[in-house]
Coordinates of C-alpha atoms in Angstrom, one line a residue:
M1 CA 104.1 73.8 122.8
R2 CA 102.8 72.7 119.5
G3 CA 99.5 74.4 120.0
P4 CA 100.8 77.9 120.8
G5 CA 103.5 77.6 118.1
R6 CA 100.9 76.6 115.6
W7 CA 98.7 79.5 116.6
W8 CA 101.6 82.0 116.3
R9 CA 102.5 80.7 112.8
R10 CA 98.9 81.2 111.6
Q11 CA 99.0 84.9 112.5
S12 CA 99.8 87.4 109.8
K13 CA 102.6 90.0 110.2
P14 CA 100.3 92.8 111.4
E15 CA 98.5 90.4 113.8
K16 CA 101.9 89.3 115.3
V17 CA 102.9 92.9 115.8
E18 CA 99.6 93.7 117.5
T19 CA 99.9 90.6 119.7
Y20 CA 103.5 91.7 120.7
T21 CA 102.3 95.2 121.5
R22 CA 99.3 94.0 123.4
W23 CA 101.3 91.6 125.6
S24 CA 104.1 94.1 126.1
F25 CA 101.8 96.5 127.9
H26 CA 100.1 93.6 129.7
S27 CA 103.6 92.7 131.0
F28 CA 104.0 96.2 132.4
A29 CA 101.0 95.5 134.7
V30 CA 102.4 92.1 135.7
V31 CA 105.8 93.7 136.5
E32 CA 104.0 96.3 138.6
F33 CA 102.2 93.6 140.7
V34 CA 105.4 91.5 141.2
T35 CA 107.5 94.5 142.1
I36 CA 105.0 96.0 144.5
G37 CA 104.5 92.6 146.1
I38 CA 108.2 92.5 147.0
M39 CA 108.2 96.1 148.2
T40 CA 105.1 95.6 150.5
V41 CA 107.0 93.1 152.7
P42 CA 108.2 95.8 155.2
L43 CA 104.6 97.1 155.6
G44 CA 103.6 94.1 157.7
A45 CA 100.9 91.4 157.1
W46 CA 97.7 93.4 157.1
P47 CA 98.8 96.7 155.6
G48 CA 100.8 94.8 153.0
A49 CA 97.9 92.6 152.1
V50 CA 95.5 95.5 151.8
L51 CA 97.9 97.4 149.6
L52 CA 98.6 94.4 147.4
L53 CA 94.9 93.8 147.0
T54 CA 94.4 97.4 145.8
V55 CA 97.3 97.0 143.4
A56 CA 95.7 93.8 142.1
V57 CA 92.6 95.8 141.3
H58 CA 94.7 98.4 139.5
V59 CA 96.4 95.6 137.5
G60 CA 93.1 94.2 136.4
V61 CA 91.8 97.6 135.2
C62 CA 95.1 98.1 133.4
F63 CA 94.7 94.7 131.6
V64 CA 91.2 95.7 130.4
T65 CA 92.3 99.2 129.4
V66 CA 95.1 97.9 127.2
S67 CA 92.8 95.5 125.3
R68 CA 90.1 98.1 124.8
A69 CA 92.5 100.9 123.9
L70 CA 94.3 98.8 121.2
D71 CA 90.9 97.6 119.9
W72 CA 90.0 101.3 119.6
T73 CA 93.1 102.1 117.7
R74 CA 92.2 99.4 115.2
G75 CA 88.7 100.7 114.8
R76 CA 87.0 97.7 116.4
R77 CA 85.2 99.5 119.2
P78 CA 84.6 103.1 120.4
Q79 CA 87.1 105.0 122.4
P80 CA 86.9 103.7 126.0
V81 CA 86.6 107.2 127.6
R82 CA 84.9 106.0 130.8
L83 CA 87.4 103.2 131.2
L84 CA 90.3 105.7 130.9
W85 CA 88.8 107.9 133.6
T86 CA 88.3 104.9 135.7
L87 CA 91.9 103.8 135.4
A88 CA 93.0 107.4 136.2
A89 CA 90.8 107.3 139.4
V90 CA 92.0 103.9 140.4
T91 CA 95.6 104.9 139.8
S92 CA 95.2 108.0 142.0
A93 CA 93.4 106.0 144.7
V94 CA 96.0 103.2 144.9
G95 CA 98.8 105.8 145.1
L96 CA 97.1 107.7 147.9
S97 CA 96.4 104.4 149.7
A98 CA 100.1 103.7 149.6
M99 CA 100.8 107.0 151.2
G100 CA 98.1 106.6 153.8
I101 CA 99.3 103.1 154.8
A102 CA 102.8 104.6 155.2
D103 CA 101.5 107.4 157.4
G104 CA 99.5 105.1 159.6
G105 CA 102.0 102.2 159.6
P106 CA 105.1 101.5 161.6
D107 CA 107.5 104.5 161.8
R108 CA 110.3 102.9 159.8
E109 CA 112.4 104.3 157.0
S110 CA 111.9 101.1 154.9
V111 CA 108.1 101.5 155.1
D112 CA 108.4 105.0 153.6
A113 CA 110.6 103.7 150.9
A114 CA 108.2 100.9 150.1
A115 CA 105.2 103.2 150.0
G116 CA 107.1 105.7 147.9
G117 CA 108.1 103.0 145.4
T118 CA 104.6 101.7 145.2
F119 CA 103.2 105.2 144.6
G120 CA 105.7 105.8 141.8
A121 CA 105.2 102.5 140.1
V122 CA 101.5 102.7 140.1
I123 CA 101.5 106.3 138.8
V124 CA 104.0 105.7 136.1
I125 CA 102.5 102.5 134.7
G126 CA 99.0 103.9 134.9
T127 CA 100.1 107.0 133.0
G128 CA 101.6 104.9 130.2
I129 CA 98.5 102.7 129.8
I130 CA 96.1 105.6 129.8
A131 CA 98.2 107.2 126.9
L132 CA 97.2 104.1 124.7
G133 CA 93.7 105.4 124.5
V134 CA 94.4 109.0 123.8
R135 CA 95.1 110.8 120.5
G136 CA 97.1 114.0 120.1
R137 CA 100.5 114.8 121.4
R138 CA 99.3 117.6 123.7
R139 CA 96.7 115.3 125.4
V140 CA 99.1 112.4 125.7
F141 CA 101.8 114.4 127.4
A142 CA 99.3 116.3 129.5
I143 CA 98.6 113.0 131.3
P144 CA 102.1 112.6 132.9
A145 CA 102.2 116.3 133.5
A146 CA 99.0 116.1 135.5
F147 CA 100.1 113.1 137.5
A148 CA 103.5 114.8 138.2
A149 CA 101.7 117.9 139.5
G150 CA 99.5 115.7 141.7
S151 CA 102.7 113.9 143.0
F152 CA 104.2 117.3 144.0
V153 CA 101.0 118.2 145.9
V154 CA 100.9 114.8 147.7
A155 CA 104.6 114.9 148.6
F156 CA 104.5 118.6 149.8
T157 CA 101.3 118.1 151.9
R158 CA 103.0 115.1 153.7
G159 CA 105.7 117.5 154.9
A160 CA 108.4 116.9 152.4
P161 CA 110.6 119.9 151.5
V162 CA 110.1 121.7 148.3
G163 CA 113.2 120.2 146.8
E164 CA 112.2 116.6 147.5
S165 CA 108.7 117.3 146.3
L166 CA 110.0 118.6 143.0
F167 CA 112.4 115.7 142.7
A168 CA 109.5 113.2 143.2
S169 CA 107.3 115.0 140.7
T170 CA 110.1 115.1 138.2
M171 CA 110.7 111.4 138.5
V172 CA 107.0 110.8 137.9
L173 CA 107.0 113.1 134.9
F174 CA 110.1 111.4 133.4
G175 CA 108.9 107.9 134.0
G176 CA 105.3 108.5 133.0
G177 CA 106.4 110.6 130.0
L178 CA 108.7 107.9 128.8
L179 CA 106.0 105.2 129.1
A180 CA 103.5 107.5 127.4
F181 CA 106.0 108.1 124.5
T182 CA 106.4 104.3 124.2
A183 CA 102.7 103.9 123.9
V184 CA 102.5 106.6 121.2
V185 CA 105.3 105.0 119.2
S186 CA 103.9 101.5 119.6
V187 CA 100.5 102.5 118.2
W188 CA 102.2 104.5 115.4
L189 CA 104.2 101.4 114.4
L190 CA 101.2 99.2 114.6
D191 CA 99.2 101.5 112.3
I192 CA 102.1 101.6 109.8
V193 CA 102.3 97.8 109.7
Y194 CA 98.6 97.5 109.0
E195 CA 98.7 100.2 106.4
L196 CA 101.6 98.4 104.6
D197 CA 99.7 95.2 104.6
E198 CA 96.6 96.9 103.2
A199 CA 98.8 98.5 100.5
R200 CA 100.1 95.1 99.6
E201 CA 96.6 93.8 99.2
T202 CA 95.6 96.8 97.2
R203 CA 98.5 96.4 94.9
A204 CA 97.5 92.8 94.1
R205 CA 93.9 93.9 93.4
L206 CA 95.2 96.8 91.2
A207 CA 97.3 94.3 89.2
V208 CA 94.2 92.2 88.5
A209 CA 92.1 95.3 87.7
E210 CA 94.8 96.6 85.3
E211 CA 94.8 93.2 83.5
R212 CA 91.0 93.3 83.2
L213 CA 91.2 96.9 81.8
R214 CA 93.8 95.8 79.3
F215 CA 91.6 93.0 78.1
G216 CA 88.6 95.3 77.9
R217 CA 90.6 97.8 75.8
D218 CA 91.7 95.1 73.5
L219 CA 88.2 93.8 73.0
H220 CA 86.9 97.4 72.5
D221 CA 89.6 98.1 69.9
V222 CA 88.8 94.9 68.0
M223 CA 85.0 94.9 68.2
G224 CA 84.2 98.6 68.2
R225 CA 84.9 99.4 64.5
N226 CA 83.7 96.1 63.2
L227 CA 80.3 96.3 65.1
A228 CA 79.8 99.9 63.8
V229 CA 80.4 98.8 60.2
I230 CA 78.1 95.7 60.7
A231 CA 75.4 97.9 62.0
L232 CA 75.7 100.4 59.2
K233 CA 75.8 97.7 56.4
S234 CA 72.8 95.9 58.0
E235 CA 70.8 99.1 58.0
L236 CA 71.8 99.6 54.4
A237 CA 70.8 96.1 53.5
V238 CA 67.4 96.5 55.1
Q239 CA 66.7 99.7 53.1
L240 CA 67.9 98.0 49.8
A241 CA 65.7 94.9 50.5
Q242 CA 62.7 97.1 51.1
R243 CA 63.2 98.6 47.6
D244 CA 63.8 95.1 46.1
R245 CA 67.3 96.1 45.2
P246 CA 69.7 93.2 44.4
E247 CA 72.6 95.0 46.2
A248 CA 71.0 94.0 49.5
V249 CA 72.5 90.5 49.1
A250 CA 76.0 91.9 48.6
Q251 CA 75.7 94.0 51.7
M252 CA 74.6 91.0 53.8
V253 CA 77.4 88.9 52.4
E254 CA 79.7 91.7 53.5
V255 CA 78.1 91.7 57.0
Q256 CA 78.7 87.9 57.2
R257 CA 82.3 88.4 56.3
L258 CA 82.8 91.1 58.9
A259 CA 81.1 88.9 61.6
Q260 CA 83.4 86.0 60.8
E261 CA 86.4 88.3 60.8
S262 CA 85.3 89.8 64.2
Q263 CA 85.0 86.3 65.6
R264 CA 88.5 85.4 64.4
E265 CA 89.9 88.6 66.0
V266 CA 88.2 88.0 69.3
R267 CA 89.6 84.5 69.4
E268 CA 93.1 85.9 68.8
V269 CA 92.6 88.4 71.6
V270 CA 91.4 85.7 74.0
R271 CA 94.2 83.4 72.9
G272 CA 96.7 86.1 73.6
Y273 CA 95.2 86.7 77.0
R274 CA 95.1 83.0 77.9
E275 CA 98.5 82.0 76.5
A276 CA 101.0 83.3 79.0
D277 CA 104.6 83.8 77.8
L278 CA 106.9 82.0 80.2
A279 CA 109.8 84.5 80.0
A280 CA 107.4 87.5 80.6
E281 CA 105.7 85.7 83.5
L282 CA 109.1 84.9 85.1
A283 CA 110.2 88.6 84.8
G284 CA 106.8 89.8 86.1
A285 CA 106.9 87.4 89.0
Q286 CA 110.4 88.6 90.0
G287 CA 109.3 92.2 89.9
V288 CA 106.1 91.6 92.0
L289 CA 107.8 89.5 94.6
T290 CA 110.7 91.9 95.0
A291 CA 108.3 94.8 95.4
A292 CA 106.5 92.8 98.1
G293 CA 109.8 92.4 100.1
I294 CA 110.5 88.8 99.1
D295 CA 114.2 88.4 98.1
C296 CA 114.1 87.5 94.4
T297 CA 116.7 87.1 91.7
V298 CA 116.4 85.9 88.1
G299 CA 119.2 84.2 86.3
G300 CA 120.1 81.3 83.9
A301 CA 119.0 80.6 80.3
T302 CA 115.8 81.5 78.7
A303 CA 113.1 78.9 77.7
A304 CA 112.9 80.1 74.0
G305 CA 113.3 76.5 72.7
L306 CA 110.1 75.2 74.4
P307 CA 106.9 74.8 72.4
V308 CA 104.4 77.6 72.6
A309 CA 101.8 75.5 74.3
V310 CA 104.3 74.3 76.9
Q311 CA 105.5 77.8 77.6
S312 CA 101.9 79.0 77.9
A313 CA 101.0 76.3 80.5
L314 CA 104.1 76.9 82.5
G315 CA 103.6 80.6 82.4
W316 CA 100.2 80.2 84.0
V317 CA 101.8 78.0 86.7
V318 CA 104.3 80.8 87.5
R319 CA 101.6 83.4 87.5
E320 CA 99.4 81.4 89.8
A321 CA 102.2 80.5 92.1
A322 CA 103.5 84.1 92.4
T323 CA 100.0 85.3 93.1
N324 CA 99.5 82.8 95.9
V325 CA 102.9 83.5 97.5
L326 CA 101.8 87.1 97.8
R327 CA 98.3 86.4 99.0
H328 CA 98.9 83.6 101.4
G329 CA 101.3 82.8 104.2
D330 CA 104.3 84.9 105.1
A331 CA 106.9 84.0 102.5
R332 CA 110.4 85.4 102.6
R333 CA 112.0 83.0 100.1
C334 CA 110.8 81.6 96.7
A335 CA 112.7 79.3 94.3
V336 CA 111.6 78.5 90.8
R337 CA 113.5 76.0 88.7
L338 CA 113.0 74.5 85.3
R339 CA 114.7 71.3 84.1
M340 CA 114.3 69.1 81.1
S341 CA 115.0 65.4 81.4
E342 CA 114.0 62.3 79.4
G343 CA 111.5 64.0 77.2
H344 CA 109.8 65.9 80.0
V345 CA 110.0 69.5 81.2
V346 CA 109.6 70.0 84.9
L347 CA 108.9 73.3 86.6
S348 CA 109.0 73.5 90.5
V349 CA 108.1 76.5 92.6
E350 CA 109.1 76.3 96.3
N351 CA 108.5 78.9 99.0
D352 CA 108.7 79.2 102.8
G353 CA 106.3 80.9 105.1
V354 CA 103.6 78.2 105.2
T355 CA 101.5 79.3 108.1
E356 CA 100.2 76.0 109.1
A357 CA 102.2 72.8 109.5
G358 CA 101.2 70.5 106.7
G359 CA 99.0 73.1 105.2
G360 CA 98.0 72.7 101.6
P361 CA 96.3 75.0 99.1
S362 CA 93.8 77.5 100.4
G363 CA 90.9 79.2 99.0
S364 CA 90.7 79.8 95.3
S365 CA 94.4 79.9 94.9
G366 CA 95.4 76.6 96.2
S367 CA 99.1 77.1 95.9
S368 CA 102.1 78.0 97.8
G369 CA 102.2 79.7 101.2
S370 CA 98.6 79.0 101.9
S371 CA 97.2 79.9 105.2
G372 CA 95.2 77.2 105.6
S373 CA 93.4 74.3 105.7
S374 CA 94.0 70.9 104.5
G375 CA 91.9 68.9 102.4
S376 CA 90.8 69.5 98.9
S377 CA 92.6 71.7 96.5
G378 CA 91.3 75.1 95.7
S379 CA 90.1 76.2 92.3
G380 CA 93.5 77.6 91.4
I381 CA 95.1 74.2 91.6
A382 CA 92.2 72.6 89.9
G383 CA 92.4 75.1 87.0
L384 CA 96.1 74.5 86.6
R385 CA 95.6 70.7 86.5
E386 CA 92.9 71.0 83.9
R387 CA 95.1 73.3 81.8
L388 CA 98.1 70.9 82.0
A389 CA 95.9 67.9 81.4
E390 CA 95.2 69.3 77.9
I391 CA 98.8 68.7 77.0
D392 CA 99.2 65.5 79.1
G393 CA 100.9 67.4 81.9
T394 CA 100.6 66.8 85.6
L395 CA 100.7 69.0 88.7
E396 CA 101.6 68.2 92.3
A397 CA 101.4 70.5 95.3
G398 CA 102.0 69.9 98.9
P399 CA 104.3 70.5 101.9
A400 CA 108.0 70.0 101.3
G401 CA 109.5 70.2 104.8
K402 CA 109.2 72.5 107.8
G403 CA 107.4 75.6 106.7
L404 CA 108.0 74.9 103.0
F405 CA 105.5 74.4 100.2
R406 CA 106.3 73.0 96.7
L407 CA 104.4 73.1 93.5
T408 CA 105.7 70.9 90.7
A409 CA 104.4 70.8 87.1
E410 CA 105.6 68.2 84.6
I411 CA 104.8 68.3 80.9
P412 CA 106.0 65.8 78.2
L413 CA 107.8 67.3 75.3
P414 CA 106.8 66.5 71.7
S415 CA 110.2 65.0 70.9
A416 CA 112.5 63.5 73.4
P417 CA 116.0 64.9 73.5
A418 CA 119.0 62.7 72.7
R419 CA 120.3 63.1 76.2
S420 CA 119.2 64.6 79.5
E421 CA 120.0 68.2 80.1
S422 CA 119.2 70.6 82.9
V423 CA 118.5 74.3 82.4
A424 CA 118.0 76.6 85.3
V425 CA 115.7 79.4 84.2
V426 CA 115.0 81.1 87.5
R427 CA 116.3 80.7 91.0
T428 CA 114.9 83.0 93.6
V429 CA 116.6 82.4 96.9
S430 CA 116.3 84.1 100.3
E431 CA 117.0 82.1 103.4
V432 CA 114.9 83.6 106.2
T433 CA 113.3 81.4 108.8
P434 CA 109.5 81.6 108.5

């Protein structure tokens, strides 16, 4: 059981919904085979075996059609038009075979009931599965209408009264229409789940792009004017130097000053970009996680008393951890806690939704909720360790129980406090089983 359970946990939410939808319609075919197998007992050995064999062929075609139709809805293969027509033909053939066996078999009321039940089950289930591979409401509901009309013709030509023929066709129309409606709704829900997942990924990419644009705007604002002045004064210095004017030296001195000032301003921009504010990162993480459907609350005291370098390093830890909770795994709960004890500040980030037992960092993120693999840490973890090492800090990341992942950063404070104290900065809790 560990294998299937492990495989299921590795699936994303859309993949789980797709698997559920796929096997739900597969189960309809299995139920058809089992039900008809029970109903064919009154037909006798040979007629029952022949009918059950034809039903088995119908079930096999249904299995293939479900897989191909759902793959088509996800854009993985062309529409299986020929397969849909094949299923329609097999469905009609099996239904007519059931009626033929009833007509040529023993003259018993139970045989007619078994044949009628077989006919209805095959038609209804075939109708619903064909609807998986069709688009448009008119086309979808034209399928059960066509089979219902055919059912009326079959019943009437076998000598059934008009009332009974209408009743039989109405039951086929109702059952086939209900299963066709179920197919339409299932595909609609599956598309919505995939679209929401794509929107979540797009939102994360837009956040990164927005930050890059902000950094680009800051650099443009800082460097644009200074570079224009440097170019102008350099051109002026060249012209003065060609005329042997002493003012050329003054202009070049001014160019040198502007270049040094530009270098200092660029360093300030980069420093502001690289030094993350802990309070801002905590608020941002709460907003992003809440928007992603992860239950998130922020409370407790602020970290205003921490040194700027410590706040910057811990802010990067929060930023990286929040990003990885969104990008990896299937997290529903995330808890961030900051505590100070014996001259050290410790930040821990714990989340559920780890998709592989014992899984560690994955990809470039290498943090919580990873999807993956074991082994070496990703560049995200490595980058955080390097950043913390500059201020003698350490970083640990790994599983913290069933479906949990914990990232812990510890940084020594410049001066040890007189006594240990614990401050809860953020606690984001949501208890949902992964």
